[in-house]
Structure formats: structure tokens, C-alpha cells
mmCIF file of C-alpha atoms in Angstrom:
data_model
loop_
_atom_site.group_PDB
_atom_site.id
_atom_site.type_symbol
_atom_site.label_atom_id
_atom_site.label_comp_id
_atom_site.label_asym_id
_atom_site.label_seq_id
_atom_site.Cartn_x
_atom_site.Cartn_y
_atom_site.Cartn_z
ATOM 1 C CA MET A 1 32.875 -13.116 -19.680
ATOM 2 C CA ARG A 2 31.791 -9.607 -20.568
ATOM 3 C CA SER A 3 30.921 -10.723 -24.102
ATOM 4 C CA LEU A 4 28.171 -12.935 -22.687
ATOM 5 C CA LEU A 5 26.631 -10.206 -20.586
ATOM 6 C CA ILE A 6 24.019 -8.462 -22.679
ATOM 7 C CA ALA A 7 22.858 -11.527 -24.600
ATOM 8 C CA THR A 8 22.476 -13.696 -21.528
ATOM 9 C CA LEU A 9 20.739 -10.888 -19.690
ATOM 10 C CA LEU A 10 18.076 -10.722 -22.368
ATOM 11 C CA LEU A 11 17.574 -14.453 -22.087
ATOM 12 C CA LEU A 12 17.237 -14.464 -18.330
ATOM 13 C CA SER A 13 14.934 -11.510 -17.959
ATOM 14 C CA VAL A 14 11.494 -12.366 -16.696
ATOM 15 C CA PHE A 15 10.211 -10.494 -19.732
ATOM 16 C CA CYS A 16 11.063 -13.355 -22.102
ATOM 17 C CA TYR A 17 9.788 -13.562 -25.639
ATOM 18 C CA ALA A 18 6.527 -15.420 -25.999
ATOM 19 C CA ASP A 19 7.188 -18.668 -27.859
ATOM 20 C CA TYR A 20 10.503 -20.491 -28.061
ATOM 21 C CA LEU A 21 12.038 -23.414 -29.932
ATOM 22 C CA ARG A 22 13.023 -26.949 -28.953
ATOM 23 C CA ALA A 23 15.475 -28.915 -31.111
ATOM 24 C CA TYR A 24 14.135 -32.205 -32.522
ATOM 25 C CA LYS A 25 17.570 -33.758 -33.105
ATOM 26 C CA ASN A 26 21.296 -33.198 -32.828
ATOM 27 C CA THR A 27 22.153 -30.428 -35.259
ATOM 28 C CA SER A 28 23.992 -27.100 -35.556
ATOM 29 C CA LEU A 29 23.165 -23.446 -35.968
ATOM 30 C CA ARG A 30 24.073 -21.871 -39.305
ATOM 31 C CA LYS A 31 25.661 -18.482 -39.904
ATOM 32 C CA ASN A 32 23.153 -17.515 -42.564
ATOM 33 C CA ALA A 33 19.536 -18.283 -43.418
ATOM 34 C CA LYS A 34 20.256 -20.537 -46.367
ATOM 35 C CA SER A 35 20.915 -24.185 -47.121
ATOM 36 C CA GLY A 36 24.547 -25.255 -46.771
ATOM 37 C CA SER A 37 25.534 -22.139 -44.841
ATOM 38 C CA GLU A 38 28.629 -22.396 -42.645
ATOM 39 C CA LYS A 39 28.080 -23.689 -39.108
ATOM 40 C CA VAL A 40 28.313 -21.339 -36.122
ATOM 41 C CA ILE A 41 31.302 -22.054 -33.874
ATOM 42 C CA GLY A 42 29.955 -23.532 -30.629
ATOM 43 C CA GLY A 43 26.473 -23.738 -32.122
ATOM 44 C CA GLU A 44 26.025 -27.500 -31.744
ATOM 45 C CA LEU A 45 22.598 -28.554 -30.486
ATOM 46 C CA HIS A 46 21.368 -31.717 -28.827
ATOM 47 C CA ALA A 47 17.832 -33.021 -29.115
ATOM 48 C CA GLY A 48 15.720 -31.204 -26.534
ATOM 49 C CA ASP A 49 17.867 -28.055 -26.366
ATOM 50 C CA LEU A 50 15.897 -24.816 -26.038
ATOM 51 C CA LEU A 51 16.404 -21.709 -28.133
ATOM 52 C CA GLU A 52 15.168 -18.155 -27.844
ATOM 53 C CA MET A 53 13.652 -16.749 -31.024
ATOM 54 C CA LEU A 54 15.057 -13.458 -32.279
ATOM 55 C CA ASN A 55 13.650 -11.120 -34.961
ATOM 56 C CA ASP A 56 10.237 -11.415 -33.280
ATOM 57 C CA GLY A 57 10.067 -15.046 -34.373
ATOM 58 C CA GLN A 58 9.857 -14.180 -38.070
ATOM 59 C CA GLN A 59 11.303 -16.690 -40.555
ATOM 60 C CA THR A 60 13.699 -15.966 -43.393
ATOM 61 C CA ASN A 61 13.758 -18.616 -46.138
ATOM 62 C CA GLY A 62 12.198 -21.000 -43.607
ATOM 63 C CA TYR A 63 14.928 -20.311 -41.019
ATOM 64 C CA TYR A 64 14.518 -18.905 -37.523
ATOM 65 C CA LYS A 65 17.186 -16.634 -36.043
ATOM 66 C CA THR A 66 17.817 -17.918 -32.535
ATOM 67 C CA ARG A 67 20.022 -17.823 -29.453
ATOM 68 C CA ILE A 68 20.923 -20.983 -27.520
ATOM 69 C CA GLN A 69 19.596 -20.914 -23.964
ATOM 70 C CA GLY A 70 22.257 -20.009 -21.419
ATOM 71 C CA THR A 71 24.745 -18.659 -23.967
ATOM 72 C CA SER A 72 25.366 -15.676 -26.225
ATOM 73 C CA ILE A 73 25.586 -17.977 -29.282
ATOM 74 C CA GLU A 74 23.287 -16.914 -32.112
ATOM 75 C CA GLY A 75 22.546 -18.373 -35.515
ATOM 76 C CA TRP A 76 19.922 -19.710 -37.887
ATOM 77 C CA ILE A 77 18.057 -23.011 -37.786
ATOM 78 C CA TYR A 78 15.632 -24.497 -40.292
ATOM 79 C CA ARG A 79 12.036 -24.833 -39.177
ATOM 80 C CA SER A 80 11.844 -28.602 -39.703
ATOM 81 C CA LEU A 81 14.620 -29.160 -37.123
ATOM 82 C CA VAL A 82 12.753 -27.494 -34.264
ATOM 83 C CA LYS A 83 9.347 -27.329 -32.665
ATOM 84 C CA ARG A 84 7.867 -23.925 -31.890
ATOM 85 C CA ILE A 85 6.343 -23.885 -28.415
ATOM 86 C CA SER A 86 3.885 -21.281 -27.180
ATOM 87 C CA GLY A 87 4.676 -19.517 -23.931
ATOM 88 C CA ASP A 88 7.676 -17.945 -22.257
ATOM 89 C CA LEU A 89 11.075 -19.595 -22.459
ATOM 90 C CA PRO A 90 11.647 -21.501 -19.180
ATOM 91 C CA THR A 91 14.188 -19.726 -16.990
ATOM 92 C CA PHE A 92 16.175 -22.838 -16.074
ATOM 93 C CA MET A 93 17.442 -25.884 -17.885
ATOM 94 C CA THR A 94 15.836 -29.220 -17.021
ATOM 95 C CA ASP A 95 17.453 -32.664 -17.072
ATOM 96 C CA PHE A 96 20.840 -31.082 -17.671
ATOM 97 C CA GLU A 97 24.251 -32.335 -16.584
ATOM 98 C CA GLY A 98 26.338 -29.915 -14.598
ATOM 99 C CA VAL A 99 26.406 -27.769 -11.463
ATOM 100 C CA GLU A 100 23.451 -26.217 -9.676
ATOM 101 C CA VAL A 101 23.760 -23.701 -6.833
ATOM 102 C CA THR A 102 20.859 -22.377 -4.788
ATOM 103 C CA ILE A 103 21.218 -19.265 -2.661
ATOM 104 C CA VAL A 104 18.427 -19.868 -0.169
ATOM 105 C CA ASP A 105 16.404 -16.878 1.007
ATOM 106 C CA VAL A 106 17.139 -17.115 4.722
ATOM 107 C CA GLY A 107 16.236 -13.527 5.528
ATOM 108 C CA ALA A 108 19.213 -11.605 6.904
ATOM 109 C CA GLY A 109 22.030 -14.122 6.428
ATOM 110 C CA LEU A 110 23.659 -16.442 3.918
ATOM 111 C CA GLY A 111 22.939 -20.077 3.183
ATOM 112 C CA SER A 112 23.741 -21.909 -0.033
ATOM 113 C CA ILE A 113 23.439 -25.423 -1.424
ATOM 114 C CA ILE A 114 25.782 -26.699 -4.134
ATOM 115 C CA LYS A 115 24.886 -29.745 -6.226
ATOM 116 C CA THR A 116 27.954 -31.147 -7.980
ATOM 117 C CA PRO A 117 28.005 -32.728 -11.464
ATOM 118 C CA SER A 118 27.881 -36.201 -9.895
ATOM 119 C CA GLY A 119 24.816 -35.317 -7.817
ATOM 120 C CA LYS A 120 26.612 -34.795 -4.505
ATOM 121 C CA TYR A 121 25.709 -31.970 -2.136
ATOM 122 C CA ILE A 122 27.886 -29.340 -0.445
ATOM 123 C CA ILE A 123 26.721 -26.614 1.939
ATOM 124 C CA TYR A 124 28.403 -23.223 2.077
ATOM 125 C CA ASP A 125 26.994 -21.498 5.174
ATOM 126 C CA GLY A 126 23.846 -22.500 7.008
ATOM 127 C CA GLY A 127 21.931 -19.235 6.949
ATOM 128 C CA ASN A 128 19.687 -17.625 9.531
ATOM 129 C CA GLY A 129 17.224 -19.980 11.193
ATOM 130 C CA ASN A 130 16.527 -23.420 9.755
ATOM 131 C CA HIS A 131 15.706 -22.422 6.152
ATOM 132 C CA VAL A 132 18.665 -24.183 4.512
ATOM 133 C CA HIS A 133 17.769 -27.442 6.266
ATOM 134 C CA THR A 134 14.134 -27.058 5.156
ATOM 135 C CA PHE A 135 15.142 -26.463 1.554
ATOM 136 C CA LEU A 136 17.648 -29.327 1.520
ATOM 137 C CA LYS A 137 15.004 -31.747 2.841
ATOM 138 C CA SER A 138 12.726 -30.779 -0.042
ATOM 139 C CA ILE A 139 15.268 -31.909 -2.668
ATOM 140 C CA TYR A 140 17.440 -34.515 -0.907
ATOM 141 C CA ASP A 141 16.518 -37.523 1.211
ATOM 142 C CA LEU A 142 17.213 -37.405 4.938
ATOM 143 C CA GLY A 143 20.108 -39.635 5.963
ATOM 144 C CA SER A 144 21.939 -39.169 2.667
ATOM 145 C CA ASP A 145 25.562 -38.066 2.397
ATOM 146 C CA VAL A 146 26.534 -34.408 2.416
ATOM 147 C CA GLN A 147 30.066 -34.247 1.045
ATOM 148 C CA MET A 148 31.125 -31.050 2.787
ATOM 149 C CA ILE A 149 29.862 -28.274 5.019
ATOM 150 C CA ILE A 150 31.745 -24.984 4.973
ATOM 151 C CA GLY A 151 31.065 -22.461 7.727
ATOM 152 C CA SER A 152 32.569 -19.217 6.455
ATOM 153 C CA HIS A 153 32.886 -17.570 9.886
ATOM 154 C CA THR A 154 31.337 -17.539 13.350
ATOM 155 C CA ASP A 155 28.261 -15.337 12.951
ATOM 156 C CA SER A 156 24.966 -17.053 13.746
ATOM 157 C CA ASP A 157 23.292 -15.863 10.530
ATOM 158 C CA HIS A 158 25.685 -18.162 8.631
ATOM 159 C CA TRP A 159 25.316 -21.187 10.960
ATOM 160 C CA GLY A 160 21.593 -21.410 11.642
ATOM 161 C CA ALA A 161 20.853 -24.778 9.996
ATOM 162 C CA ILE A 162 24.243 -26.494 10.310
ATOM 163 C CA LYS A 163 23.366 -28.333 13.529
ATOM 164 C CA GLU A 164 20.166 -29.745 11.998
ATOM 165 C CA ILE A 165 21.873 -30.713 8.750
ATOM 166 C CA ALA A 166 24.635 -32.500 10.668
ATOM 167 C CA ARG A 167 21.977 -34.279 12.745
ATOM 168 C CA ASP A 168 19.893 -35.441 9.776
ATOM 169 C CA TYR A 169 22.574 -36.141 7.128
ATOM 170 C CA SER A 170 25.875 -38.001 6.992
ATOM 171 C CA VAL A 171 28.504 -35.275 6.650
ATOM 172 C CA LYS A 172 31.826 -36.439 5.194
ATOM 173 C CA GLN A 173 33.910 -33.256 5.536
ATOM 174 C CA ALA A 174 33.679 -29.930 7.337
ATOM 175 C CA LEU A 175 35.777 -26.813 6.923
ATOM 176 C CA ILE A 176 35.323 -23.993 9.431
ATOM 177 C CA THR A 177 37.078 -21.222 11.256
ATOM 178 C CA SER A 178 36.298 -21.055 14.962
ATOM 179 C CA TYR A 179 38.058 -17.681 15.279
ATOM 180 C CA ARG A 180 35.951 -15.279 17.321
ATOM 181 C CA PRO A 181 37.524 -12.783 19.703
ATOM 182 C CA ASP A 182 34.338 -12.397 21.756
ATOM 183 C CA GLY A 183 33.393 -16.064 22.234
ATOM 184 C CA LEU A 184 31.248 -18.464 20.199
ATOM 185 C CA PRO A 185 27.441 -18.114 20.260
ATOM 186 C CA ALA A 186 25.431 -21.237 21.002
ATOM 187 C CA THR A 187 24.298 -21.567 17.372
ATOM 188 C CA VAL A 188 27.919 -22.018 16.296
ATOM 189 C CA SER A 189 29.206 -24.071 19.232
ATOM 190 C CA ASP A 190 26.218 -26.432 19.000
ATOM 191 C CA GLY A 191 26.791 -26.817 15.266
ATOM 192 C CA ILE A 192 30.464 -27.643 15.769
ATOM 193 C CA ALA A 193 29.557 -30.196 18.449
ATOM 194 C CA GLU A 194 27.032 -31.880 16.136
ATOM 195 C CA LEU A 195 29.561 -32.021 13.294
ATOM 196 C CA ASN A 196 32.091 -33.640 15.571
ATOM 197 C CA LYS A 197 29.606 -36.422 16.349
ATOM 198 C CA GLN A 198 29.790 -37.574 12.732
ATOM 199 C CA GLU A 199 31.570 -40.902 12.438
ATOM 200 C CA GLY A 200 34.710 -40.638 10.321
ATOM 201 C CA ILE A 201 34.226 -36.984 9.423
ATOM 202 C CA GLN A 202 37.238 -35.089 8.110
ATOM 203 C CA PHE A 203 36.968 -31.983 10.266
ATOM 204 C CA ARG A 204 39.228 -29.015 9.510
ATOM 205 C CA ASP A 205 39.319 -25.891 11.656
ATOM 206 C CA LEU A 206 41.574 -23.088 10.438
ATOM 207 C CA ALA A 207 42.303 -22.335 14.087
ATOM 208 C CA SER A 208 44.348 -25.546 14.100
ATOM 209 C CA LYS A 209 45.848 -25.534 10.615
ATOM 210 C CA ALA A 210 45.930 -22.852 7.937
ATOM 211 C CA ILE A 211 45.292 -23.529 4.240
ATOM 212 C CA ALA A 212 47.335 -21.829 1.532
ATOM 213 C CA PRO A 213 45.430 -19.585 -0.908
ATOM 214 C CA GLY A 214 44.805 -21.412 -4.174
ATOM 215 C CA THR A 215 44.540 -24.871 -2.614
ATOM 216 C CA LEU A 216 41.878 -27.173 -4.080
ATOM 217 C CA ILE A 217 39.839 -28.424 -1.122
ATOM 218 C CA TYR A 218 37.347 -30.550 -3.084
ATOM 219 C CA GLN A 219 37.522 -32.140 -6.527
ATOM 220 C CA GLU A 220 35.434 -34.215 -8.873
ATOM 221 C CA ASP A 221 36.002 -34.739 -12.561
ATOM 222 C CA GLY A 222 35.941 -31.242 -14.034
ATOM 223 C CA PHE A 223 34.665 -29.654 -10.804
ATOM 224 C CA GLY A 224 36.532 -28.116 -7.902
ATOM 225 C CA LEU A 225 36.328 -25.849 -4.881
ATOM 226 C CA ARG A 226 39.397 -23.675 -4.395
ATOM 227 C CA PHE A 227 40.330 -22.047 -1.083
ATOM 228 C CA ILE A 228 41.040 -18.348 -1.557
ATOM 229 C CA SER A 229 41.098 -16.876 1.960
ATOM 230 C CA GLY A 230 40.233 -17.644 5.562
ATOM 231 C CA PHE A 231 41.839 -17.253 8.982
ATOM 232 C CA GLY A 232 41.738 -19.188 12.232
ATOM 233 C CA GLN A 233 43.470 -16.616 14.374
ATOM 234 C CA ARG A 234 44.184 -12.911 14.350
ATOM 235 C CA ASP A 235 46.676 -11.897 11.675
ATOM 236 C CA ASP A 236 47.649 -8.401 10.641
ATOM 237 C CA VAL A 237 47.094 -9.236 6.976
ATOM 238 C CA PHE A 238 43.349 -9.008 7.636
ATOM 239 C CA ALA A 239 43.131 -7.374 11.063
ATOM 240 C CA LYS A 240 45.515 -4.406 10.986
ATOM 241 C CA GLU A 241 42.926 -1.806 10.009
ATOM 242 C CA LEU A 242 40.150 -3.221 12.189
ATOM 243 C CA GLY A 243 41.497 -2.600 15.683
ATOM 244 C CA THR A 244 39.580 -4.504 18.373
ATOM 245 C CA ASN A 245 36.154 -4.448 16.718
ATOM 246 C CA ALA A 246 35.054 -8.054 17.269
ATOM 247 C CA SER A 247 32.314 -8.006 14.622
ATOM 248 C CA LYS A 248 34.625 -6.738 11.885
ATOM 249 C CA LEU A 249 37.401 -9.125 12.910
ATOM 250 C CA ARG A 250 35.282 -12.259 12.705
ATOM 251 C CA ASN A 251 33.783 -11.099 9.393
ATOM 252 C CA ALA A 252 37.228 -10.454 7.932
ATOM 253 C CA ALA A 253 38.334 -13.981 8.843
ATOM 254 C CA SER A 254 35.693 -15.425 6.480
ATOM 255 C CA ILE A 255 36.496 -18.482 4.391
ATOM 256 C CA VAL A 256 36.300 -17.485 0.722
ATOM 257 C CA ILE A 257 36.057 -20.220 -1.925
ATOM 258 C CA ARG A 258 35.879 -20.293 -5.701
ATOM 259 C CA LEU A 259 33.673 -22.905 -7.386
ATOM 260 C CA GLU A 260 35.197 -23.956 -10.721
ATOM 261 C CA TYR A 261 33.465 -25.931 -13.455
ATOM 262 C CA GLN A 262 34.118 -25.984 -17.176
ATOM 263 C CA ASP A 263 35.373 -22.455 -17.892
ATOM 264 C CA ARG A 264 33.040 -20.919 -15.324
ATOM 265 C CA ALA A 265 33.520 -19.791 -11.724
ATOM 266 C CA ILE A 266 31.412 -18.647 -8.770
ATOM 267 C CA LEU A 267 33.035 -16.769 -5.879
ATOM 268 C CA PHE A 268 31.607 -17.259 -2.367
ATOM 269 C CA THR A 269 32.874 -14.501 -0.070
ATOM 270 C CA GLY A 270 31.082 -14.881 3.268
ATOM 271 C CA ASP A 271 31.317 -11.619 5.188
ATOM 272 C CA ALA A 272 34.784 -10.634 3.956
ATOM 273 C CA VAL A 273 35.819 -7.039 4.657
ATOM 274 C CA GLY A 274 37.298 -4.724 2.031
ATOM 275 C CA LEU A 275 36.549 -1.069 2.825
ATOM 276 C CA GLU A 276 36.363 1.466 5.587
ATOM 277 C CA GLU A 277 32.665 2.204 6.010
ATOM 278 C CA CYS A 278 31.739 5.167 3.841
ATOM 279 C CA LYS A 279 29.448 7.706 5.486
ATOM 280 C CA LYS A 280 30.615 10.923 3.853
ATOM 281 C CA SER A 281 28.324 13.272 1.992
ATOM 282 C CA ASP A 282 27.813 12.310 -1.660
ATOM 283 C CA CYS A 283 29.684 9.044 -0.998
ATOM 284 C CA ASP A 284 32.984 10.941 -1.442
ATOM 285 C CA CYS A 285 35.039 8.272 0.272
ATOM 286 C CA ASP A 286 38.378 6.495 0.395
ATOM 287 C CA TYR A 287 38.062 3.454 -1.864
ATOM 288 C CA ASP A 288 41.426 1.858 -1.021
ATOM 289 C CA CYS A 289 41.074 -1.883 -0.410
ATOM 290 C CA ILE A 290 41.778 -3.128 3.093
ATOM 291 C CA SER A 291 41.653 -6.328 5.141
ATOM 292 C CA THR A 292 40.392 -9.538 3.490
ATOM 293 C CA GLU A 293 39.946 -8.137 -0.005
ATOM 294 C CA LYS A 294 43.421 -6.598 -0.004
ATOM 295 C CA PHE A 295 44.839 -9.936 1.149
ATOM 296 C CA MET A 296 43.096 -11.728 -1.715
ATOM 297 C CA LEU A 297 44.377 -9.203 -4.240
ATOM 298 C CA ASP A 298 47.910 -9.634 -2.894
ATOM 299 C CA SER A 299 47.865 -13.416 -2.445
ATOM 300 C CA ALA A 300 45.359 -14.973 -4.856
ATOM 301 C CA SER A 301 44.638 -12.471 -7.626
ATOM 302 C CA GLN A 302 44.985 -15.156 -10.330
ATOM 303 C CA PHE A 303 42.016 -17.032 -8.814
ATOM 304 C CA LEU A 304 39.576 -14.152 -8.374
ATOM 305 C CA GLU A 305 37.987 -13.699 -11.806
ATOM 306 C CA SER A 306 34.514 -15.230 -11.687
ATOM 307 C CA ASP A 307 31.281 -15.166 -13.670
ATOM 308 C CA VAL A 308 29.180 -14.815 -10.504
ATOM 309 C CA ILE A 309 30.007 -13.346 -7.102
ATOM 310 C CA ILE A 310 28.004 -13.902 -3.939
ATOM 311 C CA ALA A 311 28.824 -10.425 -2.703
ATOM 312 C CA SER A 312 30.717 -9.891 0.531
ATOM 313 C CA HIS A 313 28.820 -9.142 3.747
ATOM 314 C CA HIS A 314 25.360 -9.058 2.155
ATOM 315 C CA GLY A 315 26.249 -5.928 0.183
ATOM 316 C CA ALA A 316 27.324 -3.852 3.183
ATOM 317 C CA ARG A 317 29.345 -0.712 2.507
ATOM 318 C CA ASN A 318 32.461 -2.122 4.230
ATOM 319 C CA ALA A 319 33.107 -4.621 1.433
ATOM 320 C CA SER A 320 33.443 -4.888 -2.364
ATOM 321 C CA CYS A 321 36.229 -2.357 -2.901
ATOM 322 C CA PRO A 322 36.754 -1.191 -6.502
ATOM 323 C CA ASP A 323 40.050 -3.008 -7.145
ATOM 324 C CA PHE A 324 38.528 -6.244 -5.863
ATOM 325 C CA ILE A 325 35.452 -5.801 -8.070
ATOM 326 C CA GLU A 326 37.675 -5.216 -11.093
ATOM 327 C CA ALA A 327 39.734 -8.334 -10.299
ATOM 328 C CA VAL A 328 36.635 -10.525 -9.956
ATOM 329 C CA ASN A 329 35.111 -8.967 -13.094
ATOM 330 C CA PRO A 330 31.715 -10.606 -12.546
ATOM 331 C CA ASP A 331 28.851 -10.792 -14.998
ATOM 332 C CA TYR A 332 26.359 -11.357 -12.158
ATOM 333 C CA VAL A 333 26.170 -10.181 -8.540
ATOM 334 C CA ILE A 334 24.045 -11.828 -5.863
ATOM 335 C CA PHE A 335 23.260 -10.032 -2.603
ATOM 336 C CA PRO A 336 22.061 -12.448 0.132
ATOM 337 C CA SER A 337 20.601 -9.460 1.905
ATOM 338 C CA GLY A 338 17.398 -10.080 3.832
ATOM 339 C CA ASN A 339 15.189 -7.187 4.906
ATOM 340 C CA LYS A 340 17.349 -5.796 7.732
ATOM 341 C CA HIS A 341 20.340 -3.464 7.992
ATOM 342 C CA LYS A 342 19.515 -1.701 4.679
ATOM 343 C CA HIS A 343 21.475 -4.306 2.708
ATOM 344 C CA PRO A 344 22.587 -4.056 0.004
ATOM 345 C CA HIS A 345 23.823 -0.531 0.554
ATOM 346 C CA HIS A 346 23.391 1.876 -2.332
ATOM 347 C CA ILE A 347 27.114 2.557 -2.579
ATOM 348 C CA THR A 348 27.950 -1.154 -2.923
ATOM 349 C CA ALA A 349 25.533 -1.811 -5.769
ATOM 350 C CA MET A 350 26.704 1.332 -7.531
ATOM 351 C CA ASN A 351 30.334 0.243 -7.183
ATOM 352 C CA TYR A 352 29.539 -3.036 -8.972
ATOM 353 C CA GLN A 353 27.914 -1.059 -11.758
ATOM 354 C CA SER A 354 30.628 1.613 -11.947
ATOM 355 C CA PHE A 355 33.761 -0.485 -11.479
ATOM 356 C CA GLY A 356 32.515 -3.865 -12.679
ATOM 357 C CA GLY A 357 30.229 -2.833 -15.515
ATOM 358 C CA VAL A 358 27.437 -5.024 -14.130
ATOM 359 C CA PRO A 359 24.008 -3.761 -15.248
ATOM 360 C CA ALA A 360 21.360 -3.394 -12.556
ATOM 361 C CA SER A 361 19.338 -6.176 -14.166
ATOM 362 C CA ASN A 362 22.198 -8.631 -13.529
ATOM 363 C CA ILE A 363 22.164 -7.873 -9.812
ATOM 364 C CA PHE A 364 20.006 -10.282 -7.793
ATOM 365 C CA ARG A 365 18.903 -10.081 -4.175
ATOM 366 C CA THR A 366 17.140 -12.342 -1.688
ATOM 367 C CA ASP A 367 14.933 -9.512 -0.419
ATOM 368 C CA VAL A 368 12.666 -8.590 -3.307
ATOM 369 C CA GLY A 369 9.969 -6.396 -1.797
ATOM 370 C CA SER A 370 9.023 -2.845 -0.939
ATOM 371 C CA ILE A 371 11.813 -0.364 -0.348
ATOM 372 C CA PRO A 372 12.404 0.857 3.225
ATOM 373 C CA SER A 373 10.745 4.112 4.216
ATOM 374 C CA ASP A 374 13.449 5.234 6.661
ATOM 375 C CA THR A 375 15.790 6.827 4.112
ATOM 376 C CA ASP A 376 18.761 9.009 5.010
ATOM 377 C CA SER A 377 19.755 12.318 3.442
ATOM 378 C CA ASN A 378 23.206 10.782 2.904
ATOM 379 C CA GLU A 379 22.681 8.273 0.104
ATOM 380 C CA CYS A 380 25.621 6.169 1.318
ATOM 381 C CA ASN A 381 23.536 5.172 4.344
ATOM 382 C CA ASN A 382 20.596 4.011 2.231
ATOM 383 C CA GLU A 383 19.612 0.651 0.835
ATOM 384 C CA TRP A 384 19.977 0.239 -2.918
ATOM 385 C CA VAL A 385 16.518 0.370 -4.446
ATOM 386 C CA GLY A 386 17.350 -1.444 -7.684
ATOM 387 C CA SER A 387 14.912 -4.265 -8.409
ATOM 388 C CA ASN A 388 12.682 -3.151 -5.531
ATOM 389 C CA ALA A 389 11.641 0.010 -7.365
ATOM 390 C CA GLY A 390 7.877 0.023 -7.626
ATOM 391 C CA GLN A 391 7.449 -2.997 -5.334
ATOM 392 C CA THR A 392 4.566 -2.875 -2.892
ATOM 393 C CA SER A 393 4.727 -6.280 -1.191
ATOM 394 C CA SER A 394 6.752 -6.504 2.000
ATOM 395 C CA ASP A 395 9.731 -8.853 1.937
ATOM 396 C CA GLY A 396 9.633 -12.054 3.927
ATOM 397 C CA SER A 397 11.997 -15.008 4.203
ATOM 398 C CA PHE A 398 12.084 -18.136 2.029
ATOM 399 C CA ASP A 399 10.432 -16.552 -1.006
ATOM 400 C CA ASP A 400 13.288 -15.129 -3.103
ATOM 401 C CA HIS A 401 15.683 -18.037 -3.693
ATOM 402 C CA ILE A 402 18.274 -17.537 -6.430
ATOM 403 C CA ARG A 403 19.584 -20.338 -8.630
ATOM 404 C CA ILE A 404 22.740 -20.650 -10.711
ATOM 405 C CA GLN A 405 23.125 -23.397 -13.317
ATOM 406 C CA ILE A 406 26.288 -24.282 -15.223
ATOM 407 C CA SER A 407 25.875 -27.082 -17.744
ATOM 408 C CA ASN A 408 28.585 -29.476 -18.896
ATOM 409 C CA ARG A 409 28.437 -27.622 -22.213
ATOM 410 C CA ASP A 410 29.393 -24.323 -20.563
ATOM 411 C CA ARG A 411 25.932 -22.792 -20.419
ATOM 412 C CA LEU A 412 25.287 -20.393 -17.534
ATOM 413 C CA ILE A 413 21.908 -19.317 -16.183
ATOM 414 C CA VAL A 414 21.211 -17.104 -13.167
ATOM 415 C CA GLY A 415 17.698 -16.291 -12.044
ATOM 416 C CA TYR A 416 15.077 -16.285 -9.318
ATOM 417 C CA LEU A 417 13.763 -19.718 -8.443
ATOM 418 C CA ASN A 418 10.181 -18.730 -7.674
#
């Protein structure tokens, strides 16, 4: 994965090269700028494929040096095999076959929509408010089938739109945990009631039956969702360090899944817990993994490595412990953070850079906007500035959606939708 990092980053940056290439026909990249040169391994092109121009678009012997969109694969292609198009390289692939995931900007919360290779839809968390329902309606007809809804845990900012989605679509499966030591809020209980109205729904609540880590819970040809963690009742493997703190306990019970397609993976972590909250001066803290993340390291380490992670608990400082980051080894980090609670915390983003080697430009957030003015002298208590440096516009909801595309030819793109 790491070998793709720098090249793909350059491709996905909003500061793309002006002008790009489109292949006229099925062909291959060459290793050198000369006729009969050896083909680049993995450099096969289909008609319509897009390529970034390298070397400032200058030709050598009539050949362009290029990189295939969504990959780190570079090579040379003769000018008669491509069309040079003026303008910036489009961020996302169009008319491609594969997986598409949208992390909807729901404000402070998490809501995501997964489109499978066969065109089916799966919801992982319903976000804050009705934003996920609004977005889904814009791309998918009301009354259509939703293959699965997963409610990671019982916080309202992950359930906001589930009731409306269950009311307006035909939901085939649901996977939830109803564990909550302080009682279910109406947003969650109403959503569960609406799901249970679905005729013939396969409804699974971890409170009734546990699922073993590593179990495939959904499959299509070449595509799967794998259960990594999740609890339906208190268990010391996730609760021992958390005492009676109801908020931490329900977060730590989060259902964690790994999306698998081709040789790519995306890890959805809900509000999983992994660290004692660090508030010491200079962030000089105990980084030992605890709770959910320790459980995953102990029980499902072989399933953790992923190209993209939807970071635990919106980037809060009580998650994303160093050993867990190293096990996931992501190329991209997404913080579904909103504009409250100073998420993502500075320490969390820095841990992904320090322990995961993820450059700041490969860290995405759903709260692009001006940085908060109420900073703390202890940097651990502050929000990570990152991509908000120099921003002047205030952050709102529903304006910073993030999209992930994985094509059936193993091409990965991560970027902002708007």
C-alpha cells in the first residue's frame, strides 16, 4: 500500500496538472519512449481511461510520460493513441465498474453510503439529522432495495436518518447493537422499530447473538463486508478499563467492519475506543492500546490492514492508538468530524502521521472551514488544524462529502466530492 502513497497523492490533489490524456483504444504503457519498448507491468489501458501527464506534458520522440489515474503506474504512451484534453484531470472516475463509498457530511456524526459492484446499496451509520437520507434520495429512487443497514452503536449522531431510510426504502438486512447502559434515545429506538416493520427483514442484534471476528456478513462476487468487532452486552474485553462511563461503554461496543474488494480494503470503525484520553502537557501520554482496539489487535489482527480508515470516534483523542494505526497501515485517513468537540484532535492526526506515515494531505475531514478560536495552551486539547489552515469560511453541514472509489481494475481514488 505504501508504495502507492506519494504517486496517488499527487494525482488526487486539487492542484492537478492542467491538461490530461484520454486513451483512444485498448493499449499498454511502455517502459521507454521508443517504438517496440517493453510493456509496463499492470500498464494496460482501456479506451476512455484517463492519464495524468508527467514531465510538464513535454513529449519525447512523440511519447508522453504518464501515470494511470487512480494508480502509481507510470510509463510512456505514443501521442496518436491518446487525446490531450485541456483542463484539470477529473478527481473521480466516471462510468467505472467497482465500489463507491460516500462519507456524507452530516456535521458532528458519521453516516456513509456504500454502493457495491452490482449497484446495490448498504448504509453504515445514519449520521446526525436526516442528511444521509437526503443524499441517498438524490442518487437512488425511493422504494428501492437497501441491502443492509449497519448501526455501529447507540449514539444518536450515528442513527439520525435510519428511521427515514427504513420508512422510504425496502431494507433486506440490518445489523445493530442495542447495547446501551443508560437506555436508548428516541432516535435509536424509533429507528429500530421502523426497521422491524420491514417485511421479511433479516434483523440481527448483537444483544441476542454475537458474531465471531473475521466473519463475512455480506458477499457479492469479489466484494465482501467482514465483521471485525462489536458487542451486544458488557464484556471485560472492551469494558474493563472504562468503569461505569456510559458514553465510553457504548462507543467501545461499536460494530467495526472491513470492506474488501479486489486487493483493497476500507475499515469502518464507528466510535471504537483505543486510548485513555491524553491531557498531559506536551502530549506526553500513555499510548498503550485499550478496549476495542486492543480487542481487535488480539482477535482480528490479520484483518486490520486497510488502504483507507474511517477513523474511530471522529478523531477523538481516546481512539487510534499507535499499535492499532500500525496494524491498519492506512494510506488514507478520513475524519467524519463535524464542527463540534474540536474533532479531530491534534494528537490523533499527529499519531496517524507519526505511527502510520500518512502525510497530512492524505487526511480528509468533513469539516473543512475556519479553525476554532478557542485554543488551549495544552496542544492535546486542541483541534488539528491541518487542511483548515488559512481557511476563512465557517464550516457547515452537507458541504464536505468525501468519496472513495475502487475500480474492478484495482484503482483507488479518495477525494472531496464537492
